[in-house]
Structures are given as C-alpha cells and as structure tokens.
C-alpha cells in the first residue's frame, strides 16, 4: 500500500477557495523526522491560525489523528460566492507552498482541486 498525503482543495463556481481537506501521512521518514509531513502541517496549520488571527472570517475546522492524519477547513460563507480577499490570499499562498512540495516530493503528496 502506497502511503501519501492526499489534499483536496474546494473551489466555488467563481474559482475562490472555500475549503480544503488533508488525509494521510507522507511516510517519507520516521515519525519526528518526516520533513514532508512537517512542511504540510506547518503550511496548513499556519494558514488556519492566520485566518483566525488576521481576519474576521467564520470557518469550521476539524482534525482527527485517528482518521490517519485528517485536517479540514470549510468557509461556509465563501461557498456561495462571497470571498474575503485576505482569506483568499492566505489560502492561495498555502496552495502555492503545497504545490511546491508536490513538485519536489510528488510520491508523498497528491493535490486535487474540486469545483463544488
């Protein structure tokens, strides 16, 4: 079985990001030394913390290590077309970083974008 981090990016009909979901572990190295998992964790958790700290956007966040490294963020108000520019900038910066990780470590992370 191939283990990897699977990232789903959710976009509305306007192309704005209204959420993301991560599942899995990279298994690039032993726990505590896995630079791929660490990089993905830092990018996504910092994005969530930044949205909370620097914007007034309401969001739902869920994490569950029992689900195999599960993290999700959903911006309900953005789903129907209203997107905060600051939140979009933070989410696009996160996605840019995740894409860079995928370019270097593509065997350990896959990114899928969905329009909903």
mmCIF file of C-alpha atoms in Angstrom:
data_model
loop_
_atom_site.group_PDB
_atom_site.id
_atom_site.type_symbol
_atom_site.label_atom_id
_atom_site.label_comp_id
_atom_site.label_asym_id
_atom_site.label_seq_id
_atom_site.Cartn_x
_atom_site.Cartn_y
_atom_site.Cartn_z
ATOM 1 C CA UNK A 1 0.000 0.000 0.000
ATOM 2 C CA UNK A 2 1.371 3.399 -1.002
ATOM 3 C CA UNK A 3 1.049 5.951 1.751
ATOM 4 C CA UNK A 4 0.818 9.623 0.986
ATOM 5 C CA UNK A 5 -0.834 12.848 1.976
ATOM 6 C CA UNK A 6 -3.941 13.472 -0.115
ATOM 7 C CA UNK A 7 -5.017 17.106 -0.345
ATOM 8 C CA UNK A 8 -8.398 18.199 -1.681
ATOM 9 C CA UNK A 9 -8.871 21.900 -2.433
ATOM 10 C CA UNK A 10 -12.502 23.014 -2.730
ATOM 11 C CA UNK A 11 -13.383 25.907 -5.047
ATOM 12 C CA UNK A 12 -16.716 27.579 -5.727
ATOM 13 C CA UNK A 13 -18.022 28.392 -9.214
ATOM 14 C CA UNK A 14 -16.093 31.695 -9.164
ATOM 15 C CA UNK A 15 -12.801 29.871 -8.571
ATOM 16 C CA UNK A 16 -12.431 31.025 -4.966
ATOM 17 C CA UNK A 17 -11.144 28.504 -2.449
ATOM 18 C CA UNK A 18 -13.739 27.761 0.226
ATOM 19 C CA UNK A 19 -12.001 24.879 1.960
ATOM 20 C CA UNK A 20 -9.526 22.047 1.966
ATOM 21 C CA UNK A 21 -9.113 18.558 3.389
ATOM 22 C CA UNK A 22 -5.962 16.578 4.100
ATOM 23 C CA UNK A 23 -5.783 12.868 4.789
ATOM 24 C CA UNK A 24 -2.872 10.563 5.372
ATOM 25 C CA UNK A 25 0.794 10.658 6.176
ATOM 26 C CA UNK A 26 3.745 11.020 3.829
ATOM 27 C CA UNK A 27 5.863 8.286 5.442
ATOM 28 C CA UNK A 28 8.901 9.981 3.923
ATOM 29 C CA UNK A 29 10.856 9.229 7.109
ATOM 30 C CA UNK A 30 10.301 8.073 10.666
ATOM 31 C CA UNK A 31 7.809 9.966 12.808
ATOM 32 C CA UNK A 32 9.517 13.088 14.098
ATOM 33 C CA UNK A 33 11.890 13.214 11.123
ATOM 34 C CA UNK A 34 9.380 13.370 8.274
ATOM 35 C CA UNK A 35 10.089 16.676 6.541
ATOM 36 C CA UNK A 36 7.199 16.293 4.086
ATOM 37 C CA UNK A 37 4.601 15.834 6.852
ATOM 38 C CA UNK A 38 6.199 18.656 8.813
ATOM 39 C CA UNK A 39 6.128 21.053 5.863
ATOM 40 C CA UNK A 40 2.500 20.273 5.015
ATOM 41 C CA UNK A 41 1.488 20.593 8.671
ATOM 42 C CA UNK A 42 3.223 23.943 9.095
ATOM 43 C CA UNK A 43 1.663 25.393 5.926
ATOM 44 C CA UNK A 44 -1.885 24.267 6.655
ATOM 45 C CA UNK A 45 -1.959 24.930 10.396
ATOM 46 C CA UNK A 46 -0.333 28.346 9.946
ATOM 47 C CA UNK A 47 -2.942 29.198 7.307
ATOM 48 C CA UNK A 48 -5.794 28.261 9.643
ATOM 49 C CA UNK A 49 -4.213 30.203 12.516
ATOM 50 C CA UNK A 50 -3.644 33.226 10.253
ATOM 51 C CA UNK A 51 -7.251 33.236 9.033
ATOM 52 C CA UNK A 52 -8.391 33.166 12.650
ATOM 53 C CA UNK A 53 -5.927 35.820 13.835
ATOM 54 C CA UNK A 54 -5.912 38.292 10.927
ATOM 55 C CA UNK A 55 -9.454 38.099 9.529
ATOM 56 C CA UNK A 56 -12.991 38.045 10.845
ATOM 57 C CA UNK A 57 -13.969 35.131 8.579
ATOM 58 C CA UNK A 58 -16.026 32.386 10.210
ATOM 59 C CA UNK A 59 -14.905 28.841 9.432
ATOM 60 C CA UNK A 60 -15.260 25.252 10.509
ATOM 61 C CA UNK A 61 -12.153 23.241 11.255
ATOM 62 C CA UNK A 62 -11.829 19.561 12.073
ATOM 63 C CA UNK A 63 -8.822 17.433 12.919
ATOM 64 C CA UNK A 64 -8.632 13.777 13.833
ATOM 65 C CA UNK A 65 -5.380 11.852 14.083
ATOM 66 C CA UNK A 66 -7.376 8.618 14.384
ATOM 67 C CA UNK A 67 -8.577 9.131 10.794
ATOM 68 C CA UNK A 68 -4.973 8.886 9.649
ATOM 69 C CA UNK A 69 -3.790 12.468 9.715
ATOM 70 C CA UNK A 70 -7.043 14.273 8.960
ATOM 71 C CA UNK A 71 -7.422 18.065 8.813
ATOM 72 C CA UNK A 72 -10.181 20.063 7.164
ATOM 73 C CA UNK A 73 -11.216 23.695 6.859
ATOM 74 C CA UNK A 74 -14.516 24.910 5.460
ATOM 75 C CA UNK A 75 -15.545 28.536 4.909
ATOM 76 C CA UNK A 76 -19.344 28.274 4.627
ATOM 77 C CA UNK A 77 -19.892 31.902 3.542
ATOM 78 C CA UNK A 78 -17.389 31.563 0.683
ATOM 79 C CA UNK A 79 -19.067 28.518 -0.795
ATOM 80 C CA UNK A 80 -21.914 30.591 -2.240
ATOM 81 C CA UNK A 81 -19.638 33.157 -3.866
ATOM 82 C CA UNK A 82 -18.663 35.750 -1.225
ATOM 83 C CA UNK A 83 -14.906 35.533 -0.753
ATOM 84 C CA UNK A 84 -12.807 37.665 1.596
ATOM 85 C CA UNK A 85 -9.717 38.863 -0.300
ATOM 86 C CA UNK A 86 -7.376 38.421 2.675
ATOM 87 C CA UNK A 87 -8.587 34.863 3.260
ATOM 88 C CA UNK A 88 -8.166 34.070 -0.432
ATOM 89 C CA UNK A 89 -4.615 35.415 -0.353
ATOM 90 C CA UNK A 90 -3.771 33.215 2.648
ATOM 91 C CA UNK A 91 -5.327 30.128 1.039
ATOM 92 C CA UNK A 92 -3.614 30.768 -2.307
ATOM 93 C CA UNK A 93 -0.268 31.185 -0.526
ATOM 94 C CA UNK A 94 -0.861 27.857 1.257
ATOM 95 C CA UNK A 95 -1.735 26.153 -2.033
ATOM 96 C CA UNK A 96 1.367 27.627 -3.663
ATOM 97 C CA UNK A 97 3.506 26.096 -0.903
ATOM 98 C CA UNK A 98 1.737 22.731 -1.176
ATOM 99 C CA UNK A 99 2.281 22.741 -4.961
ATOM 100 C CA UNK A 100 5.994 23.397 -4.391
ATOM 101 C CA UNK A 101 6.156 20.435 -2.004
ATOM 102 C CA UNK A 102 4.363 18.273 -4.576
ATOM 103 C CA UNK A 103 6.883 19.276 -7.281
ATOM 104 C CA UNK A 104 9.767 18.115 -5.088
ATOM 105 C CA UNK A 105 8.146 15.176 -3.271
ATOM 106 C CA UNK A 106 5.347 14.074 -5.623
ATOM 107 C CA UNK A 107 5.498 10.460 -4.445
ATOM 108 C CA UNK A 108 4.434 11.582 -0.967
ATOM 109 C CA UNK A 109 1.686 14.157 -1.621
ATOM 110 C CA UNK A 110 -1.112 14.488 -4.165
ATOM 111 C CA UNK A 111 -3.266 17.587 -4.639
ATOM 112 C CA UNK A 112 -6.703 17.509 -6.215
ATOM 113 C CA UNK A 113 -8.811 20.609 -6.860
ATOM 114 C CA UNK A 114 -12.599 20.254 -6.945
ATOM 115 C CA UNK A 115 -15.214 22.785 -8.050
ATOM 116 C CA UNK A 116 -18.366 22.396 -5.952
#
